[in-house]
C-alpha positions as protocol buffer text, in pm:
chain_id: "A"
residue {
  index: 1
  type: UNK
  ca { x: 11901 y: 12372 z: 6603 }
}
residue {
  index: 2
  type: UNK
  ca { x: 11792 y: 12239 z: 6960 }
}
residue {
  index: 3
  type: UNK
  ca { x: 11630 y: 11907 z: 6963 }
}
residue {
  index: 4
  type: UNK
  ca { x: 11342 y: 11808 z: 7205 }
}
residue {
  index: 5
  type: UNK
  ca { x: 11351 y: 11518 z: 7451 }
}
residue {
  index: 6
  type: UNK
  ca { x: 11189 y: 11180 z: 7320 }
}
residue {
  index: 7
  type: UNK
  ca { x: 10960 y: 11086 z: 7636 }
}
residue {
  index: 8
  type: UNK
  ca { x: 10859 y: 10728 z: 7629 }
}
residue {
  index: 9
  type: UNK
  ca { x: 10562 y: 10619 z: 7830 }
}
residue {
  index: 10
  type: UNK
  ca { x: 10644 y: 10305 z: 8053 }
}
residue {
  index: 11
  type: UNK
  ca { x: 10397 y: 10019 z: 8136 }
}
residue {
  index: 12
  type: UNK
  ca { x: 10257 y: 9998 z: 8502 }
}
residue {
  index: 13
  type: UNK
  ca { x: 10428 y: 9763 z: 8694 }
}
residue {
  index: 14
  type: UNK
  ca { x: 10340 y: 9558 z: 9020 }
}
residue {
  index: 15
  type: UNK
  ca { x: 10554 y: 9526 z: 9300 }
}
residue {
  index: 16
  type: UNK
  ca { x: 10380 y: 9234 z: 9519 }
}
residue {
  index: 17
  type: UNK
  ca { x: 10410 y: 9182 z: 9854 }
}
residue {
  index: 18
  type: UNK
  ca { x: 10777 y: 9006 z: 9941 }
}
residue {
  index: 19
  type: UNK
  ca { x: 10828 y: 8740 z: 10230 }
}
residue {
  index: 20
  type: UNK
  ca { x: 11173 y: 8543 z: 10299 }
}
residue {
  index: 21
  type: UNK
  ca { x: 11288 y: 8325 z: 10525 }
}
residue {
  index: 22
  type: UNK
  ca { x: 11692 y: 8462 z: 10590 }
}
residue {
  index: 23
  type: UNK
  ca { x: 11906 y: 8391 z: 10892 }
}
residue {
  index: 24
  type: UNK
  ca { x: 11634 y: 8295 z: 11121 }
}
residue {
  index: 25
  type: UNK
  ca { x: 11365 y: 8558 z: 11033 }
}
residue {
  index: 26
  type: UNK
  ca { x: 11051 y: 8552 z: 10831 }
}
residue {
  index: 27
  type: UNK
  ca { x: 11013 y: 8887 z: 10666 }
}
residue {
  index: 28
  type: UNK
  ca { x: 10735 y: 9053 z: 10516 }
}
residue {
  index: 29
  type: UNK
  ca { x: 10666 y: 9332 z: 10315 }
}
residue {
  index: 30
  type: UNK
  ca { x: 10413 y: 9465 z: 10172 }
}
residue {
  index: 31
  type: UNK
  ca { x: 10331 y: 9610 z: 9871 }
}
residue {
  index: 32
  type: UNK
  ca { x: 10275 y: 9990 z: 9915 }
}
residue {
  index: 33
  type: UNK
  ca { x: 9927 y: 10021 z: 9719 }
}
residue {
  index: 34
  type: UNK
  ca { x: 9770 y: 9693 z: 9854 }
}
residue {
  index: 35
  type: UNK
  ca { x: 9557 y: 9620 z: 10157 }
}
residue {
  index: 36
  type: UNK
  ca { x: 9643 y: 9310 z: 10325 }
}
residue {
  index: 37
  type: UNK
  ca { x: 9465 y: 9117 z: 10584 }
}
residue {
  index: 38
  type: UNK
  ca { x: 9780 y: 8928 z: 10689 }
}
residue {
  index: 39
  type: UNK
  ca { x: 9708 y: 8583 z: 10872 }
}
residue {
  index: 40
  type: UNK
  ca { x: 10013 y: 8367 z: 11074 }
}
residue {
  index: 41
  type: UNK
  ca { x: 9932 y: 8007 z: 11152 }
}
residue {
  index: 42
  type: UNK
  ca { x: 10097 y: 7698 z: 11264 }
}
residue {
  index: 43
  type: UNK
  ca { x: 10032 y: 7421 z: 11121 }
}
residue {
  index: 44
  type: UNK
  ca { x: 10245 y: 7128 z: 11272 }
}
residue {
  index: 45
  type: UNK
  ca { x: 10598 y: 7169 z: 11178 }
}
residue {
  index: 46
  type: UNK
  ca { x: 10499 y: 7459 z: 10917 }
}
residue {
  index: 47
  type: UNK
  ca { x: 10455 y: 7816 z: 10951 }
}
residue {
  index: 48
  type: UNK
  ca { x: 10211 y: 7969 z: 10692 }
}
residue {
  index: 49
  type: UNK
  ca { x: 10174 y: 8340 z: 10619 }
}
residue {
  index: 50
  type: UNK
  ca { x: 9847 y: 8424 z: 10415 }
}
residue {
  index: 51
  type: UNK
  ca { x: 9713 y: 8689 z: 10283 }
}
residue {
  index: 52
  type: UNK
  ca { x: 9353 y: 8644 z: 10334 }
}
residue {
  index: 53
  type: UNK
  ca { x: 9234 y: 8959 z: 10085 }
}
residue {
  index: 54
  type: UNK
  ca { x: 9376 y: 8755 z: 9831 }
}
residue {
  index: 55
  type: UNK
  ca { x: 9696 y: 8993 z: 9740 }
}
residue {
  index: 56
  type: UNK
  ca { x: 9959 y: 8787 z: 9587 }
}
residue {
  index: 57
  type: UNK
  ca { x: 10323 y: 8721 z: 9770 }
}
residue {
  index: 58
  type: UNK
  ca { x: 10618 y: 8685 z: 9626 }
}
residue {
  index: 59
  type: UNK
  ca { x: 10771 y: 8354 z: 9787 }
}
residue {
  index: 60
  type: UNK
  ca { x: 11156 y: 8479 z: 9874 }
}
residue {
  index: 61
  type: UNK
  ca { x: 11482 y: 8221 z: 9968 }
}
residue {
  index: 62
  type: UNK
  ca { x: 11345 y: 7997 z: 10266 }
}
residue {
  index: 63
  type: UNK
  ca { x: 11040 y: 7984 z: 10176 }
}
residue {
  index: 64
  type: UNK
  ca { x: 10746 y: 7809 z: 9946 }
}
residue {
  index: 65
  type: UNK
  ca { x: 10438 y: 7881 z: 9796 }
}
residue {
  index: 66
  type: UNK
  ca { x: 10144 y: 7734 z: 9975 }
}
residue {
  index: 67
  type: UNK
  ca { x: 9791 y: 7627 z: 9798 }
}
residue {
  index: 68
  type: UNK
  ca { x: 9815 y: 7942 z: 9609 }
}
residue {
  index: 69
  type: UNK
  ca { x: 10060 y: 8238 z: 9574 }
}
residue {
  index: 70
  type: UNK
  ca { x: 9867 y: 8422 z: 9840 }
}
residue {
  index: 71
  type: UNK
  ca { x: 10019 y: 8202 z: 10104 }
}
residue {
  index: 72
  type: UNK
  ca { x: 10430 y: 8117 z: 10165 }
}
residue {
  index: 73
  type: UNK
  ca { x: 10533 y: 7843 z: 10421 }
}
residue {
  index: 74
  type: UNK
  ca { x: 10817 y: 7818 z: 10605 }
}
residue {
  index: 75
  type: UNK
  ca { x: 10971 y: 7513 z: 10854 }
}
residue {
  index: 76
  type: UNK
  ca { x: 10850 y: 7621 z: 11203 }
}
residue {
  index: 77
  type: UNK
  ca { x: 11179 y: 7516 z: 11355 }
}
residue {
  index: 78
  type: UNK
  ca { x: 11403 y: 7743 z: 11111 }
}
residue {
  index: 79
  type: UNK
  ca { x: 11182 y: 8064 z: 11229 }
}
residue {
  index: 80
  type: UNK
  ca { x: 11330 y: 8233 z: 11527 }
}
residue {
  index: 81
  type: UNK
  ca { x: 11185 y: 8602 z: 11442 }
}
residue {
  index: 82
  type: UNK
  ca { x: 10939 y: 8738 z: 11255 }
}
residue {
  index: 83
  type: UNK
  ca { x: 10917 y: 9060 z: 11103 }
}
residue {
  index: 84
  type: UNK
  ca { x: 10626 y: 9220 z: 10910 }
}
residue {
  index: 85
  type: UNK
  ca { x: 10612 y: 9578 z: 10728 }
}
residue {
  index: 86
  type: UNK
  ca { x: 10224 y: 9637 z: 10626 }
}
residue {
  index: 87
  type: UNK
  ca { x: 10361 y: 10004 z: 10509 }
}
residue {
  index: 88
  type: UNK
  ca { x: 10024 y: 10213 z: 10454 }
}
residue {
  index: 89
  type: UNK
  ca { x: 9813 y: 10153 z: 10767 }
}
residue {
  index: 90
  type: UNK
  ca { x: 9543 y: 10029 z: 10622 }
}
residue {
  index: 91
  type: UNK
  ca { x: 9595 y: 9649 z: 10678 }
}
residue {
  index: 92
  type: UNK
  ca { x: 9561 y: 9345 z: 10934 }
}
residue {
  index: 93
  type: UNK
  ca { x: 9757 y: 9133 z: 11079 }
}
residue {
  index: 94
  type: UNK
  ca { x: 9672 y: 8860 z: 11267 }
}
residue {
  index: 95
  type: UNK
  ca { x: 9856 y: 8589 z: 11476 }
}
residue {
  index: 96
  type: UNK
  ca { x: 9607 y: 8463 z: 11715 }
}
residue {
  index: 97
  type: UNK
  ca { x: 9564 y: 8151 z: 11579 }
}
């Protein structure tokens, strides 16, 4: 007698968008089905990386949750490079400010 396979249907899960603060460099990636509209600013002795479409961030080692979890800061003097992955091409990122 051959048996069938039990399929079970999994929940949906959300990846957010990552950033980390490791060995000098502020990463961040985005989640692959979001689009971000990425904003860099220093404030002081602060960095602060927002999302400004509201997309949530997971805050990673070096780093801290802002006003909301759509912003991470890290200490300005700790950042030597940044490095930012938008993935899907359909996002902004700005550092003008």
């Amino acid at each position: 007698m051959r048996r069938g396979r039990l399929v079970e249907n999994l929940e949906t899960r959300l990846m957010l968008s990552q950033a980390s603060l490791v060995n000098g460099t502020l990463s961040f990636r985005a989640d692959a089905n979001e689009q971000n509209q990425l904003e860099l600013v220093i404030d002081g002795d602060e960095l602060w990386l927002s999302d400004q479409g509201g997309s949530l961030i997971t805050a990673g080692d070096g780093v801290t949750h802002g006003n909301d979890e759509t912003t991470v800061i890290a200490d300005l003097e700790a950042v030597t490079d940044v490095f930012v992955n938008l993935r899907n091409g359909n996002d902004t990122f700005d550092a003008s400010a």
